[in-house]
Amino acid sequence: MSVYHPTVARLTYRALLGRRRALMLCALPALLLLVALAVRVLVGADDAVTAELLGGFALATMVPLIGVIAGTGAIGPEIDDGSVVYLLAKPLKRPTIILTKLVVAIGVTVTFSAVPTLVAGYLLNGNSQQLAVAYAVGAAVASVAYSALFLLLGTISRHAVVIGLVYALIWETLFGSVMPGARALSVQQWALSVAERIGPESLISSEVSLPVGLLLLVAVTAAGTGWAGRKLRTLTLAGED
Amino acid sequence: MTTLQIDHTSRWFGNVVAVNDVTMDITPGITGLLGPNGAGKSTLIHMMAGFLAPSTGSVTLNGETIWRNEASYRHIGLVPEREGMYDYLSGGDFVLANAELHELPDPRAAAARALATVEMEHAADRRISTYSKGMRQRVKMASALVHDPSVLLLDEPFNGMDPRQRMHLMELLRRMGDEGRTVLFSSHILEEVEQLASHIEVIVAGRHAASGNFRKIRRLMTDRPHRYVVRSSDDRRLAAALIGDPSTAGIQVNQDDRELHIQAVDFPRFTELLPRVARDQGIRLHSVSPSDESLESVFSYLVAA
């Protein structure tokens, strides 16, 4: 079984980067870069402010939101309008379809979240104390887990976007920063455990240790992808008879 | 030679039985799957296309189970009823993508061939979102034919088509049947099916009601007892005159509504009898209307037969 089918990827890219979705994908990174530029001009290079913006906005809000758009958008609309039937009625292994879509979703999420995070970091303080790299790497590993999670959501639910937004905004952003218990169970914290290793401990801290964070990231990605693949194998296109 | 076999297959959704113990073989040539809306035609086609597991029984293609068997799509071309089809692609790109997904050795040539078969080369560069209903249907056909399948499944392909588009598609399907492919299409319109299908399978309320060529199905449908509601200037005298003829099996005089309910067993003879009797007896006929001409009641008669 191959893990990547170029045609499935092409169709997914075209769906994700269509006009409306591309605009949504560009809005948040553009906002981040604008704010970064404004802060640099008004405040000057400041490591604490940099960590605040990259951690509080980029990693906590932008990455999960981009993940929702890319992850659910990679498959949800096709299932909704029934066009997924053209992928499924082919001699392709269903997990190949899911893995390809995961690769595309990760690619899009990294491009629209980790890359802008890196650029914003350089704009803010010129990567002082490795802050830009640390948060960019954190955003990249979070992109992988979010993509898998939201791709699964897009496969199993018609309300994937709403559920995804609730998770991204309420769980990750609100509970993730307020409730200690919930904080350990958040992709954001696991990604921070990676960022923490690269950047200064005084500015970046995670609820979980690096091994635990990595383990949970891998586990969520693998389980989400596996479940989505299984779901696609038995996807029934309900009879509208 | 490709045969689709449906063997004692049922499918239920919760408490609702959509397909009830159906057994049929679909062989090369054109088969029409006829039944009223909601009869279970789509459910049956979804099972044949591998998008629904039978609750019991089996659906096989040349002896191989179709459900969860991606390899069977090398032989199956599916034209789904739903409209969703990557509207942001051009028709040509769409068919090419389908060829690539089939991992054909020369996808470009295959796509060009399929587009030529449905005569859509002229619009291949236009986005699907700009297509008319008939053009969409033709591109769907091209995508289903791109890998030269031996089985073609079409779910309500004529829905919403104008007469010219309908004729064009019928021509195309006839050609497919003549080439020895196993073509199955569903429809709820008898005329459509009898124009095209050499063999008809009738499904009513999830059950396999009848099977045969169109003459047999047509005869089954016209030979059934016909019910009429008649209003006249003298219902009771008309009833007395009609019941003496063997073409009627029963007449009920409904005094409240002032009408007659007549059950005729010999349709041609009765239609000739009624006006003659009325004229001879000097009775005025106010209205004569068949009371069970709806498709559903015609079909449900077939189930009982």
Coordinates of C-alpha atoms in Angstrom, one line a residue:
Chain A
M1 CA 0.0 0.0 0.0
S2 CA 1.3 3.4 -0.9
V3 CA 1.0 6.3 1.6
Y4 CA 0.6 9.0 -1.0
H5 CA -1.4 9.2 -4.2
P6 CA -0.6 12.3 -6.3
T7 CA -4.1 12.6 -7.8
V8 CA -5.8 12.5 -4.4
A9 CA -3.3 15.1 -3.2
R10 CA -4.0 17.3 -6.2
L11 CA -7.7 17.2 -5.7
T12 CA -7.3 17.9 -2.0
Y13 CA -5.0 20.9 -2.6
R14 CA -7.3 22.4 -5.2
A15 CA -10.2 22.0 -2.7
L16 CA -8.2 23.6 0.2
L17 CA -6.7 26.4 -1.8
G18 CA -9.8 27.4 -3.6
R19 CA -10.7 31.0 -3.3
R20 CA -12.8 31.3 -0.2
R21 CA -10.8 28.8 1.9
A22 CA -7.5 30.3 0.8
L23 CA -8.7 33.7 2.0
M24 CA -9.6 32.3 5.4
L25 CA -6.2 30.5 5.6
C26 CA -4.4 33.8 4.8
A27 CA -6.3 36.0 7.2
L28 CA -4.8 34.8 10.5
P29 CA -1.2 34.7 9.4
A30 CA -1.6 38.1 7.9
L31 CA -2.9 39.4 11.2
L32 CA 0.0 37.8 13.1
L33 CA 2.6 39.4 10.8
L34 CA 0.9 42.8 11.0
V35 CA 0.8 42.7 14.8
A36 CA 4.4 41.5 14.9
L37 CA 5.5 44.4 12.6
A38 CA 3.5 46.9 14.7
V39 CA 4.9 45.6 18.0
R40 CA 8.5 45.8 16.6
V41 CA 8.0 49.3 15.4
L42 CA 6.2 50.6 18.5
V43 CA 7.9 48.6 21.3
G44 CA 11.1 47.5 19.7
A45 CA 12.7 44.0 20.1
D46 CA 11.5 42.5 23.4
D47 CA 11.8 38.8 24.2
A48 CA 9.0 38.7 26.7
V49 CA 6.5 40.3 24.3
T50 CA 7.7 38.0 21.5
A51 CA 7.1 35.0 23.7
E52 CA 3.7 36.4 24.7
L53 CA 2.6 36.9 21.1
L54 CA 4.0 33.7 19.6
G55 CA 2.8 31.6 22.5
G56 CA -0.5 33.3 23.3
F57 CA -1.7 34.0 19.8
A58 CA 0.3 32.0 17.2
L59 CA 0.5 28.7 19.0
A60 CA -2.6 28.9 21.1
T61 CA -5.1 30.3 18.6
M62 CA -3.8 30.5 15.1
V63 CA -2.4 27.0 14.7
P64 CA -5.5 25.2 15.9
L65 CA -7.8 27.4 13.8
I66 CA -5.7 26.8 10.7
G67 CA -5.7 23.1 11.6
V68 CA -9.5 23.1 11.7
I69 CA -9.8 24.7 8.3
A70 CA -7.2 22.5 6.6
G71 CA -8.0 19.2 8.5
T72 CA -11.8 19.3 8.1
G73 CA -11.6 20.9 4.7
A74 CA -9.4 18.1 3.4
I75 CA -12.3 15.7 3.4
G76 CA -15.5 17.1 5.0
P77 CA -16.9 18.9 1.9
E78 CA -16.3 15.9 -0.3
I79 CA -18.3 13.7 2.1
D80 CA -21.0 16.3 2.4
D81 CA -21.6 16.8 -1.3
G82 CA -21.1 13.1 -2.1
S83 CA -18.1 13.7 -4.5
V84 CA -16.0 11.5 -2.3
V85 CA -17.7 8.6 -4.2
Y86 CA -15.3 9.3 -7.1
L87 CA -12.3 8.6 -4.8
L88 CA -13.9 5.6 -3.1
A89 CA -15.1 3.8 -6.3
K90 CA -11.5 3.2 -7.3
P91 CA -9.1 0.3 -6.7
L92 CA -7.3 2.4 -4.1
K93 CA -6.8 1.3 -0.5
R94 CA -8.8 3.6 1.6
P95 CA -6.0 4.2 4.1
T96 CA -4.0 5.6 1.2
I97 CA -6.6 8.2 0.6
I98 CA -6.6 9.2 4.3
L99 CA -2.8 9.3 4.5
T100 CA -2.6 11.4 1.4
K101 CA -5.1 13.8 2.7
L102 CA -3.3 13.9 6.1
V103 CA 0.0 14.8 4.3
V104 CA -1.8 17.6 2.4
A105 CA -3.5 18.9 5.5
I106 CA -0.2 18.9 7.4
G107 CA 1.5 20.7 4.5
V108 CA -1.1 23.4 4.4
T109 CA -1.3 23.8 8.2
V110 CA 2.5 24.1 8.5
T111 CA 2.7 26.5 5.6
F112 CA 0.0 28.8 7.0
S113 CA 0.9 28.5 10.7
A114 CA 4.4 27.4 11.4
V115 CA 6.0 29.4 8.6
P116 CA 4.3 32.7 9.5
T117 CA 5.2 32.0 13.2
L118 CA 8.8 31.8 12.2
V119 CA 8.7 34.9 10.2
A120 CA 6.8 36.8 12.9
G121 CA 9.4 35.6 15.4
Y122 CA 12.2 37.1 13.3
L123 CA 10.2 40.3 12.8
L124 CA 9.6 40.6 16.6
N125 CA 13.1 40.0 18.0
G126 CA 15.3 38.6 15.2
N127 CA 15.1 35.1 16.7
S128 CA 16.8 36.2 19.9
Q129 CA 17.0 33.3 22.4
Q130 CA 15.9 31.0 19.6
L131 CA 12.3 32.1 20.3
A132 CA 11.2 32.2 16.7
V133 CA 12.6 28.7 15.9
A134 CA 11.3 27.2 19.1
Y135 CA 7.7 28.4 18.5
A136 CA 7.9 27.6 14.8
V137 CA 9.0 24.0 15.6
G138 CA 6.2 23.8 18.2
A139 CA 3.7 25.0 15.7
A140 CA 4.9 22.5 13.2
V141 CA 4.6 19.5 15.5
A142 CA 1.2 20.8 16.6
S143 CA 0.2 21.1 13.0
V144 CA 0.7 17.3 12.5
A145 CA -1.5 16.4 15.5
Y146 CA -4.2 19.0 14.7
S147 CA -4.3 17.8 11.1
A148 CA -4.8 14.2 12.1
L149 CA -7.4 15.2 14.7
F150 CA -9.5 17.4 12.5
L151 CA -9.2 15.1 9.5
L152 CA -10.7 12.4 11.6
L153 CA -13.4 14.9 12.7
G154 CA -14.1 15.7 9.1
T155 CA -14.5 12.0 8.3
I156 CA -16.9 11.1 11.1
S157 CA -19.0 14.2 11.6
R158 CA -21.0 16.5 9.4
H159 CA -20.5 19.3 12.0
A160 CA -16.8 18.9 11.9
V161 CA -16.1 22.6 11.6
V162 CA -18.2 23.6 14.5
I163 CA -16.9 20.9 16.8
G164 CA -13.4 21.8 15.6
L165 CA -13.9 25.4 16.4
V166 CA -15.3 24.7 19.8
Y167 CA -12.4 22.5 20.6
A168 CA -9.8 24.9 19.2
L169 CA -11.3 28.0 20.9
I170 CA -12.8 26.7 24.1
W171 CA -10.7 23.8 25.0
E172 CA -7.3 24.8 23.8
T173 CA -7.5 28.5 24.3
L174 CA -9.8 28.9 27.4
F175 CA -9.5 25.7 29.4
G176 CA -6.0 25.0 28.2
S177 CA -4.9 28.2 29.8
V178 CA -7.1 28.2 32.9
M179 CA -7.7 24.6 34.2
P180 CA -4.6 22.8 35.2
G181 CA -6.0 19.3 34.5
A182 CA -7.2 20.2 31.0
R183 CA -3.9 21.8 30.2
A184 CA -2.1 18.5 30.2
L185 CA -4.6 17.2 27.7
S186 CA -4.0 19.7 25.0
V187 CA -2.1 19.5 21.8
Q188 CA -0.8 23.0 22.5
Q189 CA 0.9 21.9 25.8
W190 CA 2.5 18.9 24.1
A191 CA 3.8 21.1 21.3
L192 CA 5.2 23.5 24.0
S193 CA 7.1 20.6 25.6
V194 CA 9.1 20.5 22.3
A195 CA 9.4 24.3 22.0
E196 CA 10.6 24.4 25.6
R197 CA 13.6 22.3 24.7
I198 CA 14.7 24.7 22.0
G199 CA 13.9 28.1 23.6
P200 CA 14.6 29.6 27.0
E201 CA 12.9 27.9 29.9
S202 CA 12.3 31.2 31.5
L203 CA 9.9 32.2 28.7
I204 CA 8.5 28.8 27.5
S205 CA 7.0 26.3 29.8
S206 CA 4.9 23.2 29.3
E207 CA 2.6 21.2 31.6
V208 CA 4.1 18.0 30.4
S209 CA 7.6 16.6 30.0
L210 CA 9.2 16.2 26.5
P211 CA 8.8 12.4 26.4
V212 CA 5.2 12.5 27.5
G213 CA 4.5 15.4 25.1
L214 CA 6.0 13.5 22.1
L215 CA 4.4 10.3 23.0
L216 CA 0.9 11.9 23.2
L217 CA 1.5 13.8 19.9
V218 CA 2.4 10.6 18.1
A219 CA -0.4 8.6 19.8
V220 CA -3.1 11.2 18.8
T221 CA -1.8 11.4 15.3
A222 CA -1.6 7.7 14.8
A223 CA -4.9 6.9 16.5
G224 CA -6.7 9.7 14.6
T225 CA -5.4 8.6 11.2
G226 CA -6.1 4.9 11.9
W227 CA -9.7 5.6 13.0
A228 CA -10.3 7.9 9.9
G229 CA -8.9 5.2 7.6
R230 CA -11.2 2.6 9.2
K231 CA -14.2 4.9 9.0
L232 CA -13.5 5.5 5.3
R233 CA -13.4 1.8 4.6
T234 CA -16.9 1.4 5.8
L235 CA -18.3 4.8 4.8
T236 CA -21.8 4.2 3.7
L237 CA -23.3 6.8 1.4
A238 CA -26.8 6.8 2.8
G239 CA -29.5 5.9 0.3
E240 CA -31.5 9.0 -0.6
D241 CA -34.1 6.7 -2.0
Chain B
M1 CA -19.0 -12.4 -19.2
T2 CA -19.7 -10.5 -16.0
T3 CA -22.5 -11.3 -13.7
L4 CA -23.7 -9.4 -10.6
Q5 CA -25.3 -11.7 -8.2
I6 CA -27.6 -10.7 -5.4
D7 CA -28.4 -13.6 -3.2
H8 CA -31.0 -13.5 -0.5
T9 CA -29.9 -10.0 0.3
S10 CA -31.6 -7.8 2.9
R11 CA -30.7 -4.4 4.2
W12 CA -32.3 -2.6 7.1
F13 CA -31.7 0.7 8.7
G14 CA -32.7 0.4 12.3
N15 CA -36.3 -0.8 12.2
V16 CA -36.8 0.1 8.6
V17 CA -36.3 -2.7 6.0
A18 CA -35.1 -1.1 2.8
V19 CA -34.4 -4.2 0.9
N20 CA -36.1 -7.5 1.8
D21 CA -34.7 -10.8 0.8
V22 CA -33.9 -10.0 -2.8
T23 CA -32.3 -12.5 -5.2
M24 CA -31.4 -11.6 -8.7
D25 CA -28.7 -12.1 -11.3
I26 CA -27.7 -9.1 -13.4
T27 CA -26.2 -10.4 -16.7
P28 CA -24.7 -8.6 -19.7
G29 CA -27.1 -6.4 -21.6
I30 CA -29.3 -3.6 -20.2
T31 CA -31.3 -4.3 -17.1
G32 CA -33.8 -1.7 -15.8
L33 CA -34.4 -1.6 -12.1
L34 CA -37.9 -0.3 -11.9
G35 CA -39.9 0.7 -8.8
P36 CA -41.6 3.6 -7.2
N37 CA -39.6 6.2 -5.2
G38 CA -38.6 4.8 -1.8
A39 CA -38.8 1.2 -3.0
G40 CA -35.1 0.4 -2.2
K41 CA -33.6 0.9 -5.6
S42 CA -30.8 3.2 -4.4
T43 CA -30.1 0.9 -1.5
L44 CA -29.7 -2.0 -3.8
I45 CA -27.5 -0.1 -6.2
H46 CA -25.4 1.2 -3.2
M47 CA -24.9 -2.4 -2.2
M48 CA -23.9 -3.4 -5.8
A49 CA -21.5 -0.5 -5.8
G50 CA -19.9 -1.5 -2.5
F51 CA -21.1 1.5 -0.6
L52 CA -23.4 -0.4 1.8
A53 CA -23.0 -3.7 3.5
P54 CA -25.9 -6.1 3.1
S55 CA -27.4 -6.9 6.5
T56 CA -27.9 -10.5 5.4
G57 CA -27.2 -12.3 2.1
S58 CA -24.5 -11.5 -0.3
V59 CA -23.8 -9.2 -3.3
T60 CA -21.0 -10.6 -5.5
L61 CA -19.4 -9.8 -8.8
N62 CA -18.3 -13.0 -10.7
G63 CA -18.3 -14.7 -7.3
E64 CA -16.3 -12.1 -5.4
T65 CA -17.8 -10.1 -2.6
I66 CA -18.0 -6.4 -3.5
W67 CA -18.3 -4.9 0.0
R68 CA -14.9 -3.8 1.3
N69 CA -13.2 -5.1 -1.8
E70 CA -11.6 -2.1 -3.6
A71 CA -10.3 -4.4 -6.4
S72 CA -13.9 -4.8 -7.7
Y73 CA -13.8 -1.2 -8.9
R74 CA -11.6 -2.3 -11.7
H75 CA -14.7 -3.8 -13.2
I76 CA -17.4 -1.4 -12.0
G77 CA -18.2 2.0 -13.4
L78 CA -20.6 3.9 -11.2
V79 CA -22.8 6.9 -12.2
P80 CA -24.1 8.2 -8.8
E81 CA -27.4 10.1 -8.5
R82 CA -25.9 12.9 -6.4
E83 CA -24.6 15.9 -8.1
G84 CA -21.4 16.6 -6.1
M85 CA -18.5 16.2 -8.5
Y86 CA -15.5 18.6 -7.9
D87 CA -17.2 21.5 -9.6
Y88 CA -13.9 23.6 -9.5
L89 CA -12.3 21.3 -12.0
S90 CA -12.8 21.4 -15.8
G91 CA -14.6 18.4 -17.2
G92 CA -11.4 17.2 -18.8
D93 CA -9.4 17.5 -15.6
F94 CA -12.2 15.6 -13.8
V95 CA -12.2 12.7 -16.2
L96 CA -8.4 12.7 -16.2
A97 CA -8.3 12.6 -12.4
N98 CA -10.6 9.6 -12.5
A99 CA -8.3 7.8 -15.0
E100 CA -5.3 8.5 -12.7
L101 CA -7.2 7.2 -9.7
H102 CA -7.7 4.0 -11.6
E103 CA -3.9 3.9 -12.1
L104 CA -4.4 3.3 -15.9
P105 CA -1.2 3.0 -17.9
D106 CA -2.1 6.0 -20.1
P107 CA -4.6 8.1 -18.3
R108 CA -4.5 10.9 -20.8
A109 CA -5.5 8.7 -23.7
A110 CA -8.1 7.0 -21.6
A111 CA -9.7 10.3 -20.5
A112 CA -9.7 11.6 -24.1
R113 CA -11.4 8.4 -25.3
A114 CA -14.0 8.5 -22.6
L115 CA -14.8 12.2 -23.4
A116 CA -15.1 11.3 -27.0
T117 CA -17.5 8.5 -26.2
V118 CA -19.9 10.9 -24.5
E119 CA -19.2 13.7 -27.1
M120 CA -18.0 16.2 -24.6
E121 CA -14.6 17.1 -26.1
H122 CA -15.9 20.6 -27.0
A123 CA -16.5 21.5 -23.4
A124 CA -13.6 19.6 -21.8
D125 CA -11.8 22.8 -20.8
R126 CA -14.8 24.5 -19.1
R127 CA -15.3 24.3 -15.4
I128 CA -17.9 21.7 -14.3
S129 CA -19.7 24.4 -12.4
T130 CA -20.7 26.0 -15.7
Y131 CA -22.2 22.8 -17.1
S132 CA -25.9 22.1 -17.7
K133 CA -27.5 19.1 -16.1
G134 CA -27.1 17.0 -19.3
M135 CA -23.5 17.9 -19.6
R136 CA -22.8 17.0 -16.0
Q137 CA -24.4 13.7 -16.6
R138 CA -22.3 13.0 -19.7
V139 CA -19.1 13.9 -17.8
K140 CA -20.2 11.6 -15.0
M141 CA -20.7 8.9 -17.6
A142 CA -17.2 9.6 -19.0
S143 CA -15.7 9.2 -15.6
A144 CA -17.5 5.9 -15.1
L145 CA -16.3 4.6 -18.5
V146 CA -12.7 5.8 -18.3
H147 CA -11.4 2.4 -17.3
D148 CA -13.5 0.4 -19.7
P149 CA -15.5 -1.4 -17.0
S150 CA -17.6 -4.5 -17.7
V151 CA -20.3 -3.4 -15.3
L152 CA -22.0 0.0 -15.4
L153 CA -24.3 1.0 -12.6
L154 CA -26.5 4.1 -13.0
D155 CA -28.7 5.5 -10.2
E156 CA -31.7 7.3 -11.7
P157 CA -29.6 8.6 -14.7
F158 CA -32.6 10.3 -16.5
N159 CA -33.8 12.4 -13.6
G160 CA -34.1 16.0 -14.6
M161 CA -33.0 15.5 -18.2
D162 CA -34.8 17.0 -21.1
P163 CA -36.0 14.7 -24.0
R164 CA -32.9 15.4 -26.2
Q165 CA -30.5 14.6 -23.4
R166 CA -32.5 11.5 -22.5
M167 CA -32.3 10.2 -26.1
H168 CA -28.6 10.8 -26.2
L169 CA -28.0 8.9 -23.0
M170 CA -30.3 6.1 -24.1
E171 CA -28.3 5.8 -27.3
L172 CA -25.1 5.6 -25.4
L173 CA -26.4 3.0 -23.0
R174 CA -27.7 0.9 -25.8
R175 CA -24.2 1.0 -27.3
M176 CA -22.8 -0.1 -24.0
G177 CA -25.2 -3.0 -23.8
D178 CA -24.5 -4.0 -27.4
E179 CA -20.8 -4.1 -26.6
G180 CA -21.6 -6.9 -24.0
R181 CA -21.3 -4.8 -20.9
T182 CA -23.6 -5.5 -17.9
V183 CA -25.6 -2.2 -17.6
L184 CA -28.0 -1.6 -14.8
F185 CA -30.0 1.5 -14.3
S186 CA -32.7 2.5 -11.9
S187 CA -35.9 4.4 -12.7
H188 CA -39.4 4.9 -11.4
I189 CA -40.8 5.5 -14.9
L190 CA -42.1 2.4 -16.8
E191 CA -41.8 4.0 -20.2
E192 CA -38.2 4.9 -19.7
V193 CA -37.3 1.4 -18.7
E194 CA -39.3 -0.3 -21.4
Q195 CA -37.7 1.9 -24.1
L196 CA -34.2 0.9 -23.1
A197 CA -34.0 -2.3 -21.0
S198 CA -34.0 -5.8 -22.5
H199 CA -34.7 -7.1 -19.0
I200 CA -36.6 -5.5 -16.2
E201 CA -36.4 -6.2 -12.5
V202 CA -39.3 -4.6 -10.4
I203 CA -38.7 -3.6 -6.8
V204 CA -41.6 -2.6 -4.6
A205 CA -41.4 -1.8 -0.9
G206 CA -38.0 -3.5 -0.7
R207 CA -39.2 -6.7 -2.3
H208 CA -38.4 -8.2 -5.6
A209 CA -41.9 -8.0 -7.2
A210 CA -41.4 -9.2 -10.8
S211 CA -38.7 -10.0 -13.4
G212 CA -38.8 -10.4 -17.1
N213 CA -38.8 -8.5 -20.4
F214 CA -41.0 -5.4 -20.8
R215 CA -43.8 -7.3 -22.5
K216 CA -44.2 -9.5 -19.5
I217 CA -44.0 -6.6 -17.1
R218 CA -46.5 -4.5 -19.2
R219 CA -48.9 -7.4 -19.3
L220 CA -48.7 -7.9 -15.6
M221 CA -49.5 -4.3 -15.1
T222 CA -52.5 -4.1 -17.5
D223 CA -54.0 -7.5 -16.7
R224 CA -54.6 -6.7 -13.1
P225 CA -58.1 -5.9 -11.9
H226 CA -58.9 -2.2 -12.6
R227 CA -60.9 -0.1 -10.2
Y228 CA -63.2 2.7 -11.3
V229 CA -65.3 5.3 -9.6
V230 CA -68.4 6.1 -11.7
R231 CA -71.0 8.8 -11.2
S232 CA -74.1 8.7 -13.3
S233 CA -77.7 9.8 -13.5
D234 CA -78.9 6.4 -12.2
D235 CA -76.2 4.4 -10.3
R236 CA -78.3 1.5 -9.2
R237 CA -79.7 0.7 -12.7
L238 CA -76.2 1.1 -14.2
A239 CA -74.8 -1.3 -11.6
A240 CA -77.5 -3.9 -12.4
A241 CA -76.7 -3.7 -16.1
L242 CA -73.0 -4.0 -15.7
I243 CA -72.8 -6.9 -13.2
G244 CA -74.3 -9.2 -15.8
D245 CA -71.2 -9.0 -17.9
P246 CA -68.2 -11.2 -17.1
S247 CA -65.8 -8.3 -17.5
T248 CA -66.9 -7.0 -14.0
A249 CA -66.1 -8.8 -10.8
G250 CA -67.8 -6.6 -8.3
I251 CA -69.8 -3.4 -8.0
Q252 CA -70.5 -1.4 -4.8
V253 CA -73.2 1.2 -4.7
N254 CA -72.1 4.0 -2.4
Q255 CA -75.3 5.9 -1.6
D256 CA -73.8 8.6 0.6
D257 CA -71.4 9.8 -2.0
R258 CA -73.7 8.8 -4.9
E259 CA -71.1 6.9 -6.8
L260 CA -70.3 3.4 -8.0
H261 CA -67.1 1.5 -7.2
I262 CA -66.5 -1.0 -10.0
Q263 CA -63.9 -3.7 -10.2
A264 CA -63.2 -4.8 -13.7
V265 CA -61.2 -7.9 -14.5
D266 CA -61.1 -7.6 -18.3
F267 CA -59.8 -4.2 -19.0
P268 CA -60.4 -3.8 -22.8
R269 CA -63.8 -5.4 -22.7
F270 CA -65.0 -3.2 -19.8
T271 CA -63.9 0.0 -21.4
E272 CA -66.0 -0.9 -24.4
L273 CA -68.9 -2.2 -22.3
L274 CA -69.5 0.8 -20.0
P275 CA -70.4 3.5 -22.6
R276 CA -72.5 1.0 -24.6
V277 CA -74.5 0.0 -21.6
A278 CA -75.0 3.6 -20.5
R279 CA -76.3 4.5 -24.0
D280 CA -78.6 1.6 -24.3
Q281 CA -80.1 2.2 -20.8
G282 CA -80.3 5.9 -21.4
I283 CA -78.1 6.7 -18.4
R284 CA -75.9 9.7 -18.3
L285 CA -72.3 9.2 -17.2
H286 CA -71.2 12.2 -15.1
S287 CA -67.7 10.9 -14.5
V288 CA -65.6 7.8 -14.9
S289 CA -62.3 7.8 -13.2
P290 CA -59.8 5.0 -12.4
S291 CA -59.2 4.9 -8.7
D292 CA -55.9 3.1 -8.5
E293 CA -53.8 4.3 -11.4
S294 CA -51.0 5.6 -9.2
L295 CA -47.7 4.0 -9.8
E296 CA -47.6 2.7 -6.3
S297 CA -50.9 0.8 -6.5
V298 CA -49.9 -0.6 -9.9
F299 CA -46.7 -1.8 -8.3
S300 CA -48.3 -3.1 -5.2
Y301 CA -50.5 -5.3 -7.3
L302 CA -47.4 -6.8 -8.8
V303 CA -46.2 -7.7 -5.3
A304 CA -49.3 -9.6 -4.6
A305 CA -49.2 -11.4 -7.9

